[in-house]
Amino acid sequence: MLNEDTPLTPVNKADKLSPDASEKGDLSMPAKVDMDKIVSLCKRRGLIFPSSEIYGGLASCWDYGPMGVELKRNVRDAWWKSIVHERDDVVGLDTSIMMHPGVWTASGHIDSFTDPLLECKSCHLRWRADDIEGQRCPKCDGELTEPRMFNLMFKTSMGPVEEEASTIYLRPETAQGIFVNFDNVITTSRKKLPLGIAQIGKSFRNEITTGNFIFRTREFEHMELEYFVKPGTDEEWLDYWVKERFDWYVKLGIRKENLRLRQHGKDELAHYARDCYDIDYLFPMGWSELEGIANRGDFDLIQHAKHSGKELGYYDAEAGEKYVPYVIEPSAGVDRSVLAFLIDAYDEEEVEGEKRTVLHLNPSLSPIKVAVLPLSRNEKLTPLAKEVFNKLCPNFVTDYDDSQSIGRRYRRQDEIGTPFCVTIDFESLEDKQVTIRERDSLAQIRVPIEKLEKNLEAKLKGEAFNASALWATREK
Ligand code: ATP
């Protein structure tokens, strides 16, 4: 059963917002940060840049900068830890992006991975039919063409001579790499069902409409779990994974009121799905899908067995029976999760009459865990500050910054969500103590350098920042 406080809201498909929703004005629009602020912070602080920017950029492609690459890696690691490392019923896999073309015939992607596309006869903008309400172009009110089906897979050719080369596709999901390896994993891992196989990797979709920053792009990263179960237990496992995945976002700091569950209507289910839930997030443009959790039944294994001629089933030794497992699939986007974490963490507040922008990220997601800041760039302070930095950086992702005033340096760390700053001042030279300053409360405590690592480790694991224990001040 789903948790009682899980907001399982039945929502119409019409509530799923199209990229132009912000132009239309949406009633459920949250009174929070707008996307421009996030895009600008990402550019300014080295989180995310437009791709090929010096050539004018490439539509819907983005590059992760020095801070973004850390954040993205932390999101991936948090998923992998909770899905693979903290359980004994899930193993990992890393399959190739290019696969035998037969895979995509069997999976139904050649025939069915399509979106109906409409083109405006006046401004020639193209729209996904299910993003359009009414008969006219939302941009210029022009007349639209009849819908035609558009396959979202990127085609390329393999082999040095183009005319003789075979057509292959860039994978639009990582799931199929898991299904075609089901037998390999079952026979080599010696695990029993229920068994999950997890994969993180790039996927490619030639989306008709992209937009909203990294929300919908043509190249993105998937985090997918295929959880194989005995038929008849599938509904229970679907409930289990819906709750598990919902709680994962909450545990990592996303506010519950900004998340909701939406069950797909029968007319909306994908060709392979028996049931499906979306976890939606309240993005600045409105409620939109963050993750999908589907009951795929035995569709994929049956299809691959049929097309490859290889039997894909499971022998349950305890029950003495053979069957084709059903599959529960939680499928999330790394980039879309990064965006939700950024938006939810973003805050602007006033401290002593000055504005500060802060990312209240869960410390496990923060790009930098600790910043070492000598009070000033002074020849007496630098050696001790460097010593502290060298001590910390093998254990924590640590930044060293000695340029500009201490206040400005704190603000720079706040903007990228660094949970702790360690300040070395002139007193530190005498008493061998330093000040730890906490991002959210702005409280400060003083600790001996020799206890610094242990202290930070405990605090990064969630120990309360007990500012009264030693001495505390609120930052001026
Ligand atoms: P949407 O309806 O938003 O296009 P979808 O239902 O096609 O998504 P799935 O195939 O269920 O998406 O993929 C699972 C997850 O992968 C999505 O919830 C999303 O987080 C991510 N995802 C899918 N397509 C994209 C994309 N084009 N850009 C970024 N992330 C994506």
Coordinates of C-alpha atoms and ligand atoms in Angstrom, one line a residue:
M1 CA 0.0 0.0 0.0
L2 CA 1.1 3.5 -0.6
N3 CA 2.0 5.6 2.4
E4 CA -1.0 7.6 3.7
D5 CA 0.7 10.9 3.5
T6 CA 1.8 10.3 -0.1
P7 CA -0.1 12.9 -2.1
L8 CA -1.6 10.6 -4.6
T9 CA -3.5 13.2 -6.6
P10 CA -5.5 12.1 -9.6
V11 CA -4.6 14.6 -12.3
N12 CA -5.8 15.1 -15.8
K13 CA -3.5 14.8 -18.7
A14 CA -4.3 18.4 -19.5
D15 CA -2.5 19.4 -16.3
K16 CA 0.8 18.1 -17.8
L17 CA 2.3 21.3 -19.1
S18 CA 3.8 21.8 -22.4
P19 CA 6.9 24.0 -22.9
D20 CA 4.7 26.9 -23.9
A21 CA 2.7 26.7 -20.7
S22 CA 4.5 29.6 -19.0
E23 CA 3.4 31.8 -21.9
K24 CA -0.2 30.8 -21.5
G25 CA 0.0 31.4 -17.8
D26 CA -0.8 28.5 -15.5
L27 CA -3.0 28.7 -12.4
S28 CA -0.9 26.1 -10.5
M29 CA 2.2 28.2 -11.2
P30 CA 4.3 28.2 -8.0
A31 CA 5.2 31.5 -6.4
K32 CA 8.9 30.5 -6.3
V33 CA 12.0 31.0 -8.3
D34 CA 11.7 31.4 -12.0
M35 CA 13.8 29.4 -14.4
D36 CA 15.8 32.5 -15.6
K37 CA 17.3 32.8 -12.1
I38 CA 18.3 29.2 -12.1
V39 CA 19.8 29.4 -15.6
S40 CA 21.7 32.6 -14.6
L41 CA 23.0 31.1 -11.3
C42 CA 24.2 28.0 -13.2
K43 CA 26.1 30.1 -15.8
R44 CA 27.6 32.5 -13.2
R45 CA 28.8 29.8 -10.8
G46 CA 30.0 27.2 -13.3
L47 CA 27.2 24.7 -12.9
I48 CA 25.8 24.5 -16.4
F49 CA 26.8 26.3 -19.6
P50 CA 25.1 26.4 -23.0
S51 CA 26.8 23.8 -25.3
S52 CA 29.2 25.1 -28.0
E53 CA 28.6 28.6 -26.7
I54 CA 31.4 30.3 -28.6
Y55 CA 29.6 29.2 -31.8
G56 CA 26.3 30.5 -30.7
G57 CA 25.2 27.4 -28.8
L58 CA 23.3 24.3 -30.0
A59 CA 19.6 24.1 -29.2
S60 CA 18.7 22.2 -26.1
C61 CA 22.3 21.0 -25.5
W62 CA 24.0 21.9 -22.2
D63 CA 27.5 21.4 -20.7
Y64 CA 28.1 20.8 -17.0
G65 CA 30.8 23.0 -15.6
P66 CA 33.2 22.4 -12.7
M67 CA 30.5 22.7 -10.1
G68 CA 27.8 21.1 -12.2
V69 CA 29.8 18.0 -12.9
E70 CA 30.2 17.4 -9.1
L71 CA 26.5 18.0 -8.5
K72 CA 25.5 15.6 -11.3
R73 CA 27.9 13.0 -10.1
N74 CA 26.5 13.3 -6.5
V75 CA 22.9 12.8 -7.8
R76 CA 24.0 9.7 -9.7
D77 CA 25.9 8.4 -6.7
A78 CA 23.0 8.9 -4.4
W79 CA 20.7 6.9 -6.7
W80 CA 23.3 4.1 -7.1
K81 CA 23.9 3.9 -3.4
S82 CA 20.2 3.6 -2.6
I83 CA 19.3 1.3 -5.5
V84 CA 22.4 -0.9 -5.7
H85 CA 24.8 -0.6 -2.8
E86 CA 22.3 -0.5 0.1
R87 CA 20.4 -3.6 -1.1
D88 CA 21.3 -7.2 -1.9
D89 CA 18.5 -7.7 -4.5
V90 CA 19.9 -5.3 -7.1
V91 CA 23.0 -5.5 -9.3
G92 CA 24.5 -3.0 -11.7
L93 CA 25.2 -3.0 -15.4
D94 CA 26.7 -0.7 -18.0
T95 CA 25.7 -1.6 -21.6
S96 CA 26.6 0.1 -24.9
I97 CA 24.7 3.0 -26.4
M98 CA 24.7 1.4 -29.8
M99 CA 22.9 -1.9 -30.0
H100 CA 21.9 -4.4 -32.6
P101 CA 19.0 -2.8 -34.7
G102 CA 16.9 -5.9 -34.0
V103 CA 16.6 -4.8 -30.4
W104 CA 14.5 -1.8 -31.4
T105 CA 12.2 -3.8 -33.6
A106 CA 11.6 -6.2 -30.8
S107 CA 11.0 -3.5 -28.2
G108 CA 8.5 -1.7 -30.4
H109 CA 10.6 1.5 -30.7
I110 CA 10.8 1.3 -34.5
D111 CA 7.0 1.2 -34.8
S112 CA 5.8 3.0 -31.7
F113 CA 8.4 5.3 -30.3
T114 CA 6.7 8.2 -32.1
D115 CA 5.1 11.4 -31.2
P116 CA 2.4 13.0 -33.4
L117 CA 3.9 16.2 -34.8
L118 CA 2.0 19.3 -36.1
E119 CA 3.6 22.1 -38.0
C120 CA 2.4 25.7 -38.1
K121 CA 1.9 26.8 -41.7
S122 CA 2.8 30.4 -40.8
C123 CA 5.7 30.4 -38.4
H124 CA 6.8 26.7 -39.1
L125 CA 7.2 25.9 -35.5
R126 CA 6.7 22.3 -34.7
W127 CA 4.5 21.1 -31.8
R128 CA 3.8 17.8 -30.1
A129 CA 0.1 17.2 -30.7
D130 CA -0.5 16.4 -27.0
D131 CA 1.0 19.8 -26.0
I132 CA -1.6 21.6 -28.0
E133 CA -5.0 22.7 -26.9
G134 CA -7.3 23.7 -29.8
Q135 CA -6.5 23.8 -33.5
R136 CA -4.2 26.8 -33.8
C137 CA -0.5 27.5 -33.3
P138 CA 0.1 28.6 -29.7
K139 CA 2.8 31.0 -30.8
C140 CA 1.2 32.9 -33.7
D141 CA -2.3 31.5 -33.9
G142 CA -1.5 30.2 -37.4
E143 CA -3.1 27.1 -39.0
L144 CA -1.6 23.8 -38.2
T145 CA -0.9 20.8 -40.5
E146 CA -2.5 17.4 -40.0
P147 CA -0.6 15.4 -37.4
R148 CA 2.1 13.0 -38.7
M149 CA 4.0 10.5 -36.7
F150 CA 7.6 11.3 -36.0
N151 CA 10.1 8.7 -34.7
L152 CA 12.1 10.1 -31.8
M153 CA 15.2 7.8 -32.3
F154 CA 18.4 9.2 -33.7
K155 CA 19.6 7.3 -36.6
T156 CA 23.3 6.8 -37.6
S157 CA 25.3 4.4 -39.6
M158 CA 27.9 1.9 -38.6
G159 CA 30.9 1.1 -40.8
P160 CA 33.4 3.0 -42.9
V161 CA 31.6 2.9 -46.3
E162 CA 28.4 4.9 -45.9
E163 CA 26.4 3.2 -48.7
E164 CA 27.1 -0.3 -47.3
A165 CA 26.9 0.7 -43.6
S166 CA 24.0 -0.6 -41.6
T167 CA 21.6 1.8 -40.0
I168 CA 21.8 1.8 -36.2
Y169 CA 20.2 3.9 -33.5
L170 CA 21.4 5.8 -30.5
R171 CA 19.5 4.2 -27.6
P172 CA 16.4 6.2 -26.4
E173 CA 16.5 4.4 -23.0
T174 CA 19.0 2.2 -21.2
A175 CA 16.3 -0.4 -20.3
Q176 CA 16.7 -2.5 -23.4
G177 CA 20.4 -3.1 -22.6
I178 CA 19.2 -4.6 -19.4
F179 CA 16.5 -6.8 -21.0
V180 CA 18.9 -8.3 -23.5
N181 CA 21.4 -9.1 -20.7
F182 CA 18.8 -10.7 -18.4
D183 CA 20.1 -14.2 -19.0
N184 CA 23.7 -13.2 -18.7
V185 CA 23.1 -11.6 -15.3
I186 CA 20.8 -14.3 -14.0
T187 CA 23.3 -17.1 -14.8
T188 CA 26.4 -15.2 -13.6
S189 CA 25.1 -13.4 -10.5
R190 CA 23.6 -16.6 -8.9
K191 CA 20.8 -14.4 -7.5
K192 CA 17.2 -15.4 -7.0
L193 CA 14.1 -13.4 -8.0
P194 CA 13.0 -10.8 -7.1
L195 CA 16.1 -9.3 -8.7
G196 CA 16.8 -5.8 -10.0
I197 CA 19.3 -4.7 -12.6
A198 CA 20.2 -1.1 -12.5
Q199 CA 21.9 1.1 -15.1
I200 CA 22.9 4.8 -15.4
G201 CA 23.8 6.2 -18.8
K202 CA 23.2 8.5 -21.7
S203 CA 20.0 8.3 -23.8
F204 CA 19.1 10.2 -26.9
R205 CA 15.7 11.3 -28.2
N206 CA 15.0 13.6 -31.1
E207 CA 12.4 15.5 -29.2
I208 CA 10.0 17.7 -31.2
T209 CA 9.9 20.4 -28.5
T210 CA 12.7 20.8 -26.1
G211 CA 13.1 23.5 -23.5
N212 CA 12.8 24.7 -20.0
F213 CA 16.6 24.5 -19.6
I214 CA 17.7 20.9 -18.9
F215 CA 14.2 19.7 -18.3
R216 CA 13.8 18.3 -21.8
T217 CA 16.8 17.9 -24.0
R218 CA 17.8 15.6 -26.9
E219 CA 20.7 14.1 -25.1
F220 CA 20.2 13.3 -21.4
E221 CA 21.1 10.7 -18.8
H222 CA 18.8 8.0 -17.5
M223 CA 18.9 6.2 -14.1
E224 CA 16.9 3.1 -14.7
L225 CA 16.0 0.0 -12.6
E226 CA 14.4 -3.1 -14.1
Y227 CA 13.1 -5.1 -11.1
F228 CA 12.2 -8.7 -12.2
V229 CA 9.4 -10.3 -10.1
K230 CA 7.2 -13.3 -10.1
P231 CA 3.9 -12.6 -12.0
G232 CA 1.1 -12.1 -9.5
T233 CA 3.4 -10.1 -7.1
D234 CA 3.9 -7.3 -9.6
E235 CA 1.2 -4.9 -8.2
E236 CA 2.6 -5.1 -4.8
W237 CA 6.1 -4.4 -6.1
L238 CA 4.8 -1.5 -8.1
D239 CA 3.4 0.1 -4.9
Y240 CA 6.7 -0.6 -3.1
W241 CA 8.8 1.1 -5.8
V242 CA 6.5 4.1 -6.1
K243 CA 6.8 4.7 -2.4
E244 CA 10.6 4.0 -2.3
R245 CA 11.3 6.4 -5.2
F246 CA 9.0 9.1 -3.8
D247 CA 10.8 8.9 -0.4
W248 CA 14.2 9.1 -2.1
Y249 CA 13.5 12.6 -3.3
V250 CA 12.1 13.7 0.1
K251 CA 15.1 12.2 1.9
L252 CA 17.4 14.2 -0.3
G253 CA 15.7 17.4 0.6
I254 CA 12.8 18.0 -1.9
R255 CA 9.8 19.4 -0.1
K256 CA 6.9 17.0 0.0
E257 CA 4.4 19.7 -1.1
N258 CA 6.4 20.1 -4.3
L259 CA 5.9 16.4 -5.2
R260 CA 2.9 14.5 -6.2
L261 CA 2.0 11.1 -7.7
R262 CA -0.1 10.8 -10.9
Q263 CA -1.4 7.5 -12.1
H264 CA -1.6 7.1 -15.9
G265 CA -5.1 6.8 -17.3
K266 CA -5.8 3.6 -19.4
D267 CA -5.7 5.7 -22.7
E268 CA -2.3 7.1 -21.7
L269 CA -0.4 3.9 -20.9
A270 CA 2.6 3.1 -23.2
H271 CA 2.2 0.0 -25.4
Y272 CA 4.2 -2.1 -23.0
A273 CA 2.7 -0.9 -19.7
R274 CA 0.1 -2.6 -17.5
D275 CA 0.1 0.3 -15.1
C276 CA 2.3 3.4 -14.5
Y277 CA 2.7 6.3 -12.1
D278 CA 4.6 9.5 -12.6
I279 CA 6.3 11.3 -9.8
D280 CA 5.6 15.0 -10.7
Y281 CA 7.5 18.0 -9.4
L282 CA 6.2 21.5 -9.2
F283 CA 8.7 23.1 -11.7
P284 CA 8.6 26.8 -12.3
M285 CA 6.5 26.1 -15.4
G286 CA 4.0 23.9 -13.4
W287 CA 3.6 20.3 -12.4
S288 CA 5.7 18.1 -14.7
E289 CA 7.1 14.6 -14.7
L290 CA 10.2 13.9 -12.7
E291 CA 10.2 10.1 -12.9
G292 CA 8.0 7.3 -14.3
I293 CA 7.4 4.0 -12.5
A294 CA 5.9 1.4 -14.8
N295 CA 4.7 -2.2 -14.6
R296 CA 6.0 -3.5 -17.9
G297 CA 4.6 -7.0 -17.3
D298 CA 6.5 -9.6 -19.4
F299 CA 6.3 -7.6 -22.6
D300 CA 10.1 -7.0 -23.1
L301 CA 11.4 -10.5 -22.2
I302 CA 8.7 -12.1 -24.4
Q303 CA 9.5 -9.8 -27.3
H304 CA 13.2 -10.4 -27.1
A305 CA 12.8 -14.1 -26.8
K306 CA 10.6 -14.1 -29.9
H307 CA 12.9 -11.9 -32.0
S308 CA 16.2 -13.4 -30.9
G309 CA 15.2 -17.0 -30.8
K310 CA 16.8 -17.3 -27.3
E311 CA 14.6 -18.4 -24.4
L312 CA 14.4 -15.7 -21.7
G313 CA 12.7 -17.1 -18.6
Y314 CA 13.5 -18.0 -15.0
Y315 CA 13.5 -21.3 -13.3
D316 CA 12.3 -21.0 -9.7
A317 CA 14.0 -23.9 -8.0
E318 CA 12.1 -23.5 -4.7
A319 CA 8.7 -23.6 -6.4
G320 CA 9.9 -26.0 -9.1
E321 CA 8.4 -23.9 -11.8
K322 CA 9.4 -21.9 -14.8
Y323 CA 8.0 -18.6 -15.8
V324 CA 8.7 -15.3 -17.6
P325 CA 9.2 -12.6 -14.9
Y326 CA 7.2 -9.4 -14.8
V327 CA 9.2 -6.1 -14.6
I328 CA 8.7 -3.0 -12.5
E329 CA 10.7 -0.1 -13.9
P330 CA 11.5 3.1 -12.0
S331 CA 13.0 5.4 -14.7
A332 CA 14.4 8.8 -13.8
G333 CA 16.4 11.4 -15.5
V334 CA 19.7 12.6 -13.9
D335 CA 19.4 16.0 -15.5
R336 CA 15.8 16.5 -14.6
S337 CA 16.6 15.5 -11.0
V338 CA 19.5 17.9 -10.9
L339 CA 17.1 20.7 -12.0
A340 CA 14.5 19.8 -9.4
F341 CA 17.2 19.7 -6.6
L342 CA 18.5 23.1 -7.7
I343 CA 15.0 24.7 -7.8
D344 CA 14.0 23.3 -4.5
A345 CA 17.2 24.3 -2.8
Y346 CA 17.2 27.9 -4.3
D347 CA 16.6 30.7 -1.8
E348 CA 17.1 34.4 -1.6
E349 CA 17.1 35.9 1.9
E350 CA 18.2 39.0 3.7
V351 CA 21.0 38.8 6.1
E352 CA 21.8 42.0 8.1
G353 CA 20.3 44.1 5.3
E354 CA 22.1 42.4 2.5
K355 CA 20.7 39.9 0.0
R356 CA 22.2 36.5 -0.1
T357 CA 21.4 33.7 -2.6
V358 CA 21.8 30.3 -1.1
L359 CA 21.3 26.7 -2.3
H360 CA 20.1 24.7 0.7
L361 CA 21.2 21.5 -0.9
N362 CA 21.4 18.3 1.0
P363 CA 25.2 18.1 1.9
S364 CA 25.5 14.8 0.1
L365 CA 24.6 16.6 -3.2
S366 CA 26.6 19.8 -2.6
P367 CA 29.4 20.1 -5.2
I368 CA 31.9 21.3 -2.5
K369 CA 31.6 20.0 1.0
V370 CA 34.1 22.3 2.7
A371 CA 35.7 25.6 1.8
V372 CA 38.9 26.6 3.5
L373 CA 39.1 30.4 3.8
P374 CA 42.0 32.2 5.4
L375 CA 40.7 35.5 6.9
S376 CA 43.0 37.4 4.4
R377 CA 45.7 36.6 2.0
N378 CA 48.4 37.2 4.6
E379 CA 51.8 35.5 4.5
K380 CA 51.5 34.5 8.1
L381 CA 48.0 32.9 7.6
T382 CA 48.6 31.2 4.2
P383 CA 50.9 28.3 5.4
L384 CA 48.4 27.2 8.1
A385 CA 45.4 27.6 5.8
K386 CA 47.2 25.4 3.2
E387 CA 48.0 22.9 5.8
V388 CA 44.3 22.7 6.8
F389 CA 43.4 22.4 3.1
N390 CA 45.9 19.6 2.5
K391 CA 44.6 17.7 5.5
L392 CA 40.9 17.9 4.4
C393 CA 41.0 17.4 0.6
P394 CA 41.8 13.7 0.6
N395 CA 38.6 13.1 2.6
F396 CA 36.2 15.8 1.4
V397 CA 35.7 17.7 -1.8
T398 CA 37.4 20.9 -0.6
D399 CA 37.8 24.3 -2.1
Y400 CA 40.5 26.9 -1.2
D401 CA 39.7 30.5 -1.6
D402 CA 41.6 33.5 -0.4
S403 CA 40.5 36.3 -2.8
Q404 CA 38.3 39.2 -1.8
S405 CA 36.6 39.9 1.5
I406 CA 35.6 37.0 3.8
G407 CA 31.9 38.1 3.4
R408 CA 32.0 37.8 -0.3
R409 CA 33.7 34.4 -0.1
Y410 CA 31.0 33.2 2.2
R411 CA 28.4 34.4 -0.3
R412 CA 30.1 32.6 -3.2
Q413 CA 30.0 29.3 -1.3
D414 CA 26.4 29.9 -0.3
E415 CA 25.5 30.3 -3.9
I416 CA 26.8 26.8 -4.8
G417 CA 25.4 25.2 -1.6
T418 CA 28.7 24.5 0.3
P419 CA 27.5 23.3 3.7
F420 CA 30.6 24.3 5.7
C421 CA 33.3 27.0 5.5
V422 CA 36.4 26.8 7.7
T423 CA 38.0 30.1 8.5
I424 CA 41.6 30.5 9.6
D425 CA 42.3 33.7 11.5
F426 CA 45.2 35.2 13.4
E427 CA 44.1 33.6 16.6
S428 CA 44.4 30.2 14.9
L429 CA 48.1 30.8 14.7
E430 CA 48.1 30.9 18.5
D431 CA 45.5 28.5 19.7
K432 CA 45.5 26.0 16.7
Q433 CA 41.7 26.4 16.4
V434 CA 39.6 27.3 13.4
T435 CA 36.0 28.4 12.9
I436 CA 33.4 26.3 11.1
R437 CA 30.5 28.3 9.7
E438 CA 27.3 26.5 8.7
R439 CA 25.5 27.5 5.5
D440 CA 21.9 27.4 6.6
S441 CA 21.9 28.7 10.2
L442 CA 25.0 30.9 9.6
A443 CA 26.1 29.8 13.1
Q444 CA 29.8 29.4 13.8
I445 CA 31.7 27.1 16.1
R446 CA 35.4 27.0 17.0
V447 CA 37.2 23.7 17.0
P448 CA 40.8 22.5 17.4
I449 CA 42.4 21.7 14.0
E450 CA 43.2 18.2 15.1
K451 CA 39.5 17.5 15.7
L452 CA 38.4 19.3 12.5
E453 CA 38.1 16.2 10.2
K454 CA 36.1 14.2 12.7
N455 CA 33.9 17.1 13.4
L456 CA 33.2 17.8 9.7
E457 CA 32.6 14.1 9.0
A458 CA 30.0 13.9 11.7
K459 CA 28.3 17.0 10.6
L460 CA 28.2 16.0 7.0
K461 CA 26.5 12.8 8.1
G462 CA 23.8 14.9 9.7
E463 CA 25.0 15.5 13.3
A464 CA 23.4 18.7 14.6
F465 CA 25.4 21.9 14.3
N466 CA 25.4 22.5 18.1
A467 CA 26.6 26.0 18.1
S468 CA 26.1 26.4 21.9
A469 CA 28.6 23.6 22.7
L470 CA 31.6 25.8 22.2
W471 CA 30.9 29.3 21.2
A472 CA 28.7 30.6 18.5
T473 CA 27.9 33.8 16.8
R474 CA 25.6 34.7 14.0
E475 CA 27.4 36.1 11.1
K476 CA 27.4 39.9 10.8
Ligands
ATP1 P1 8.3 13.1 -21.1 O1 6.8 12.8 -21.1 O2 8.6 14.3 -20.1 O3 8.9 13.3 -22.4 P2 8.7 10.4 -20.8 O4 7.4 9.9 -20.2 O5 8.9 10.2 -22.3 O6 9.0 11.9 -20.4 P3 10.3 8.3 -19.8 O7 10.5 7.6 -21.1 O8 9.3 7.7 -18.8 O9 9.9 9.8 -20.1 O10 11.7 8.5 -19.1 C1 11.9 8.5 -17.7 C2 12.5 9.8 -17.2 O11 13.6 10.2 -18.1 C3 11.6 11.0 -17.3 O12 10.8 11.0 -16.1 C4 12.6 12.1 -17.2 O13 13.1 12.3 -15.9 C5 13.7 11.6 -18.1 N1 13.6 12.1 -19.5 C6 12.9 11.5 -20.5 N2 13.0 12.2 -21.6 C7 13.8 13.2 -21.3 C8 14.4 14.3 -22.1 N3 14.1 14.5 -23.4 N4 15.2 15.2 -21.4 C9 15.5 15.0 -20.1 N5 15.1 14.0 -19.4 C10 14.2 13.1 -19.9

